[in-house]
mmCIF file with all atom_site columns, C-alpha atoms in Angstrom:
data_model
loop_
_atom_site.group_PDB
_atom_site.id
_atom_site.type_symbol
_atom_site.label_atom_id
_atom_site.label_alt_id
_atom_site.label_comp_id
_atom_site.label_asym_id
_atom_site.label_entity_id
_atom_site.label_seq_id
_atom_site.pdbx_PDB_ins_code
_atom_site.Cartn_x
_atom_site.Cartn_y
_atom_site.Cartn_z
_atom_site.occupancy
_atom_site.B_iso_or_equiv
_atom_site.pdbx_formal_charge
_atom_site.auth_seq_id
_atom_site.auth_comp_id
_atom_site.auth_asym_id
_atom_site.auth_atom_id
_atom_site.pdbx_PDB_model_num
ATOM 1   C CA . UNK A 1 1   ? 11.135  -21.949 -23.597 1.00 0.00 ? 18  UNK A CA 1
ATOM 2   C CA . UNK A 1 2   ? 10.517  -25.954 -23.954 1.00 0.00 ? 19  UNK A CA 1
ATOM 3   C CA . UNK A 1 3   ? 14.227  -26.295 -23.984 1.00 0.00 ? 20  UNK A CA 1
ATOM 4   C CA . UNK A 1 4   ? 14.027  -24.692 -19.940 1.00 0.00 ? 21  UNK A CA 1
ATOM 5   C CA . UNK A 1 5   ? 10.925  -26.150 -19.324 1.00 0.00 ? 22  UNK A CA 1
ATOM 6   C CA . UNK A 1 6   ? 12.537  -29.771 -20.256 1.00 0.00 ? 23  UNK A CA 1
ATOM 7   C CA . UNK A 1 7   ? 15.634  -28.981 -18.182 1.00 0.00 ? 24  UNK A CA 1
ATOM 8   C CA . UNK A 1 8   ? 13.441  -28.436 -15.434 1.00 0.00 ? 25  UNK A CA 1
ATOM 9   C CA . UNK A 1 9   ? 11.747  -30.984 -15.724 1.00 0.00 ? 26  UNK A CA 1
ATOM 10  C CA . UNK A 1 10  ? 14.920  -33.536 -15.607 1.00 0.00 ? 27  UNK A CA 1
ATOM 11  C CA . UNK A 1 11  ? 16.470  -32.069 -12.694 1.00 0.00 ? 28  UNK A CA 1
ATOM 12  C CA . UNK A 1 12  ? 13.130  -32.133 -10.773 1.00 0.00 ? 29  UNK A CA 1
ATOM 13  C CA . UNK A 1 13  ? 13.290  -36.265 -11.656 1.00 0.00 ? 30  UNK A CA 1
ATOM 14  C CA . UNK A 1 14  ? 16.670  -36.023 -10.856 1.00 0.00 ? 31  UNK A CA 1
ATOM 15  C CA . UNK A 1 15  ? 16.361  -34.644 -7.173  1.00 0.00 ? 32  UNK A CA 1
ATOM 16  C CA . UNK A 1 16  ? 12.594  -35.113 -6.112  1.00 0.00 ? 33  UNK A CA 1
ATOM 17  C CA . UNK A 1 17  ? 13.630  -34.166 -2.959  1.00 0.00 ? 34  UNK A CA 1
ATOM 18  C CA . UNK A 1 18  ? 15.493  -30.970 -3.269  1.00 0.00 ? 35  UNK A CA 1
ATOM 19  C CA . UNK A 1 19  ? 12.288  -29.172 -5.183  1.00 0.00 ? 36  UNK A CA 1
ATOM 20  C CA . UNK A 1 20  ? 9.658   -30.596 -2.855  1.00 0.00 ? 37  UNK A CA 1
ATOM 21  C CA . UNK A 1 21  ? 11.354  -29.316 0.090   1.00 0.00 ? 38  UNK A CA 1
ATOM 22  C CA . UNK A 1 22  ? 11.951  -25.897 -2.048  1.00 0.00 ? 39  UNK A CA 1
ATOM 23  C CA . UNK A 1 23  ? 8.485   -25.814 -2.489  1.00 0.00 ? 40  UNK A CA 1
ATOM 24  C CA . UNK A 1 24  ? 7.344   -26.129 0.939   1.00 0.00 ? 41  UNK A CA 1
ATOM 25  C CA . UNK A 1 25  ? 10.048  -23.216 2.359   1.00 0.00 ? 42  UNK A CA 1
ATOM 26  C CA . UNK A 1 26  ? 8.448   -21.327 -0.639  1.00 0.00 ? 43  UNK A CA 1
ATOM 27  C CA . UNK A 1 27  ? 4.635   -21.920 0.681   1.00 0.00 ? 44  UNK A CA 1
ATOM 28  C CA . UNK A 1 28  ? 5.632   -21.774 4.249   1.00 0.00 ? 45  UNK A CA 1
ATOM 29  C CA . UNK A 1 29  ? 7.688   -18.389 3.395   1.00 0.00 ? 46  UNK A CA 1
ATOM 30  C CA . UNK A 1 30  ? 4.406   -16.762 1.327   1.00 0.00 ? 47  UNK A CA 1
ATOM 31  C CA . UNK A 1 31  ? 2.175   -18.764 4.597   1.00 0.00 ? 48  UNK A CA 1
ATOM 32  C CA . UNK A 1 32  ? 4.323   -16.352 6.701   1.00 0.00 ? 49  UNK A CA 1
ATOM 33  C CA . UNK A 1 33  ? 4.314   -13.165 4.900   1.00 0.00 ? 50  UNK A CA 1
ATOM 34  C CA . UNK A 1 34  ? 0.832   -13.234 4.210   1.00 0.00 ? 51  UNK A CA 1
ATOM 35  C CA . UNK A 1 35  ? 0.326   -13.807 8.185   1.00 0.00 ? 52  UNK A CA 1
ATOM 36  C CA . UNK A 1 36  ? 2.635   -10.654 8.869   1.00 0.00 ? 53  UNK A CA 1
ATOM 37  C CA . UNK A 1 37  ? 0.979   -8.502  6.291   1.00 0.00 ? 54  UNK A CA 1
ATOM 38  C CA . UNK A 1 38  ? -2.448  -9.109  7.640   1.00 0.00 ? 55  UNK A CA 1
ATOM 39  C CA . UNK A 1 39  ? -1.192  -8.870  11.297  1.00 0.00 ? 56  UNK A CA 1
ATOM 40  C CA . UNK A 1 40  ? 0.220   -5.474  9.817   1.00 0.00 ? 57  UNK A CA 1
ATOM 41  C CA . UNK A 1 41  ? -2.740  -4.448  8.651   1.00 0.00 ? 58  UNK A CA 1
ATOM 42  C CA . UNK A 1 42  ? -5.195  -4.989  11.349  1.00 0.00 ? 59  UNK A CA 1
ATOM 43  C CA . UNK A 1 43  ? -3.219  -3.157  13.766  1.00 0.00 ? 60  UNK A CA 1
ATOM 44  C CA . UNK A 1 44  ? -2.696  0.000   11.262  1.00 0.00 ? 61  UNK A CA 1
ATOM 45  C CA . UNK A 1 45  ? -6.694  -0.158  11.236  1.00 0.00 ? 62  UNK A CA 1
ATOM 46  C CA . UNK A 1 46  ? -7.022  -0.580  14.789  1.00 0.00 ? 63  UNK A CA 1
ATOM 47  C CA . UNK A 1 47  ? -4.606  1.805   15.428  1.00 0.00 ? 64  UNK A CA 1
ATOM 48  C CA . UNK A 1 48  ? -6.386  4.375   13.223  1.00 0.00 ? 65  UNK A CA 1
ATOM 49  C CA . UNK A 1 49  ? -9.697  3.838   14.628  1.00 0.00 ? 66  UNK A CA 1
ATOM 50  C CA . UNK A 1 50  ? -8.377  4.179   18.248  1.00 0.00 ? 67  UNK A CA 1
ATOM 51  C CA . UNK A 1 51  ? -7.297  7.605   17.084  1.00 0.00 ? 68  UNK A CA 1
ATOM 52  C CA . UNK A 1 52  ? -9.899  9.050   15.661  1.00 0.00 ? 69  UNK A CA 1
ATOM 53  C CA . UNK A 1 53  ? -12.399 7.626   18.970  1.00 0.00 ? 70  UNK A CA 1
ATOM 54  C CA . UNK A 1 54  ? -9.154  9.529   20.651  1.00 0.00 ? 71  UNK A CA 1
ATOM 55  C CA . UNK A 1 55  ? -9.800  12.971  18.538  1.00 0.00 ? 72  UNK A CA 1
ATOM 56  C CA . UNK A 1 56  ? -13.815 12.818  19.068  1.00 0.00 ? 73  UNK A CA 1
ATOM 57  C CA . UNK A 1 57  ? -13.399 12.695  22.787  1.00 0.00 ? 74  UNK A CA 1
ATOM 58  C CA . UNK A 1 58  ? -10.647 15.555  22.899  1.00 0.00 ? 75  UNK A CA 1
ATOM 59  C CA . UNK A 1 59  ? -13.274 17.778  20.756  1.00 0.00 ? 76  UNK A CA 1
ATOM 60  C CA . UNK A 1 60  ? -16.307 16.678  23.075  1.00 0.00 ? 77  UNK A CA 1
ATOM 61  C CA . UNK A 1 61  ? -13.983 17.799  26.053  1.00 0.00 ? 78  UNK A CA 1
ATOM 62  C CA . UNK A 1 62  ? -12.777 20.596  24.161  1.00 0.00 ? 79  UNK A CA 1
ATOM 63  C CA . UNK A 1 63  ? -16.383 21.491  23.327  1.00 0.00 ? 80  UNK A CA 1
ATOM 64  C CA . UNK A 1 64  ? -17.713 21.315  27.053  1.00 0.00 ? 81  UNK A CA 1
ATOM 65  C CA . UNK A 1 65  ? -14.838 22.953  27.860  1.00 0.00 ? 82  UNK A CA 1
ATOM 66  C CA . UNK A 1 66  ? -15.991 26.268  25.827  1.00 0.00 ? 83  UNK A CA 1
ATOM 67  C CA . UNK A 1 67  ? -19.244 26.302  27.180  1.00 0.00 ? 84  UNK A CA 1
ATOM 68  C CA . UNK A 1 68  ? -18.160 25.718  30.688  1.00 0.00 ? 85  UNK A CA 1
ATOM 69  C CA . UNK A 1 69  ? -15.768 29.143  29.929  1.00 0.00 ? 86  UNK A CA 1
ATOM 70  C CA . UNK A 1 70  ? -18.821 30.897  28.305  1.00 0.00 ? 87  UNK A CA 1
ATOM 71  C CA . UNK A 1 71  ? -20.978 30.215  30.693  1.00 0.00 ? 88  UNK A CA 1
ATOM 72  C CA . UNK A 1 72  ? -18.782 31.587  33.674  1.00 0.00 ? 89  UNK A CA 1
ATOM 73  C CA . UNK A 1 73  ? -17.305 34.531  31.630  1.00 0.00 ? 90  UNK A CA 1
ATOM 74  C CA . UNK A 1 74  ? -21.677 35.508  31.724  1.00 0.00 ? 91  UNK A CA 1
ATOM 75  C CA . UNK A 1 75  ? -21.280 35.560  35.984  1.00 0.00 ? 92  UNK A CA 1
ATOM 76  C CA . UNK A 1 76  ? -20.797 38.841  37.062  1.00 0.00 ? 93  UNK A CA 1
ATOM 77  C CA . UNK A 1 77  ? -20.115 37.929  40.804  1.00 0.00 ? 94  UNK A CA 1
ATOM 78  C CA . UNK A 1 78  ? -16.643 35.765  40.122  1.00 0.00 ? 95  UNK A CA 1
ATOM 79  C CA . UNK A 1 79  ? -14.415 36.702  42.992  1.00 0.00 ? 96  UNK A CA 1
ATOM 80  C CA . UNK A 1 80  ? -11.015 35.149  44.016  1.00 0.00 ? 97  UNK A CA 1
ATOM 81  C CA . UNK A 1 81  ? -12.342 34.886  47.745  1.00 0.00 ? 98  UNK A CA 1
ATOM 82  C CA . UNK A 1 82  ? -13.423 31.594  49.731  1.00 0.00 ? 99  UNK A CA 1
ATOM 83  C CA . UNK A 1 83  ? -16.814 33.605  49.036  1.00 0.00 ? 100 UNK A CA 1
ATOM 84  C CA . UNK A 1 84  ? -16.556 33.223  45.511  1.00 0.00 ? 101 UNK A CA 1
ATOM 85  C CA . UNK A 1 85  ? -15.266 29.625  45.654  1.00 0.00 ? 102 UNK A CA 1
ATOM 86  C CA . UNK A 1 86  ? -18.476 28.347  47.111  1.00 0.00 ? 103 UNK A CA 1
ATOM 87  C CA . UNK A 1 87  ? -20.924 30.356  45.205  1.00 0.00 ? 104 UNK A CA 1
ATOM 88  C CA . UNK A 1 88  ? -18.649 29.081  41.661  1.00 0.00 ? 105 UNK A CA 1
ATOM 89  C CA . UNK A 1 89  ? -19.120 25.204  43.435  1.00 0.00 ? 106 UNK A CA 1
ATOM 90  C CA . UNK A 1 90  ? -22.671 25.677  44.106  1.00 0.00 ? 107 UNK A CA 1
ATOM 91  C CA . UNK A 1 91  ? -22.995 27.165  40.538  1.00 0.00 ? 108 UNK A CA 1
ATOM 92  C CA . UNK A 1 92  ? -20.830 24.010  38.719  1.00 0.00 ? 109 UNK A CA 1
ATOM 93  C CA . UNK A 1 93  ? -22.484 21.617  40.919  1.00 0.00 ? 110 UNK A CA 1
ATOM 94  C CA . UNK A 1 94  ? -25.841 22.586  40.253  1.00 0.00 ? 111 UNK A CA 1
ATOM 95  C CA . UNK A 1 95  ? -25.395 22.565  36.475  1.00 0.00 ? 112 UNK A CA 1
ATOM 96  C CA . UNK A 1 96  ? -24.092 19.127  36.161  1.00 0.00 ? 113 UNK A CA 1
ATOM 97  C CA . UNK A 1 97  ? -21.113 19.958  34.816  1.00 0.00 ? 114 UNK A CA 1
ATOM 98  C CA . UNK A 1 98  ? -18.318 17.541  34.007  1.00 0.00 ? 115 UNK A CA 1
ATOM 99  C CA . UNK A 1 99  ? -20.132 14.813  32.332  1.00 0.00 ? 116 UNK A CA 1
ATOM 100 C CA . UNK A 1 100 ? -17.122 12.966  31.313  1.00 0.00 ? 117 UNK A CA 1
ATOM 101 C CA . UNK A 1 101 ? -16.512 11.283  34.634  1.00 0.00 ? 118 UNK A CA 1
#
């Protein structure tokens, strides 16, 4: 191990050069990776969270959506007339439905 770590050591006085500018490409390599790993990762998270806000308003939608259909299924007078139409808009408006907008 000495025997390397003396070789090393001559050819760094050798060529001072040549290993400082292999050290910077090695810290501006590791700068650069580090930078695309964390750019990486922030976007998986935000990328996550924008799903899962994504998936809570699908199941509030889907949710409303139910009770909307339970509550008309309870009508008795739905009719496919211009009749019924007005009486199902009077009815939707009146509840405040569609809460989303």
């Amino acid at each position: 191990m000495n025997k390397i770590r003396y070789w090393l050591l001559l050819k760094m006085a050798e060529m001072p050069r040549f290993f400082v500018f292999g050290i910077g490409l090695l810290l501006a390599f590791a700068l650069v990776l580090g930078a695309l790993v964390a750019t990486v990762w922030l976007d998986q998270r935000r990328l996550s969270q924008q799903h899962e806000d994504t998936l809570r308003t699908f199941q509030k939608v889907a949710a409303e959506s139910t009770e909307l259909l339970d509550r008309l299924v309870a009508l008795d007078d739905l009719r496919c007339s211009e009749a019924g139409l007005i009486s199902l808009n009077s009815y939707l408006l009146g509840m405040g439905c569609c809460r989303f907008r």
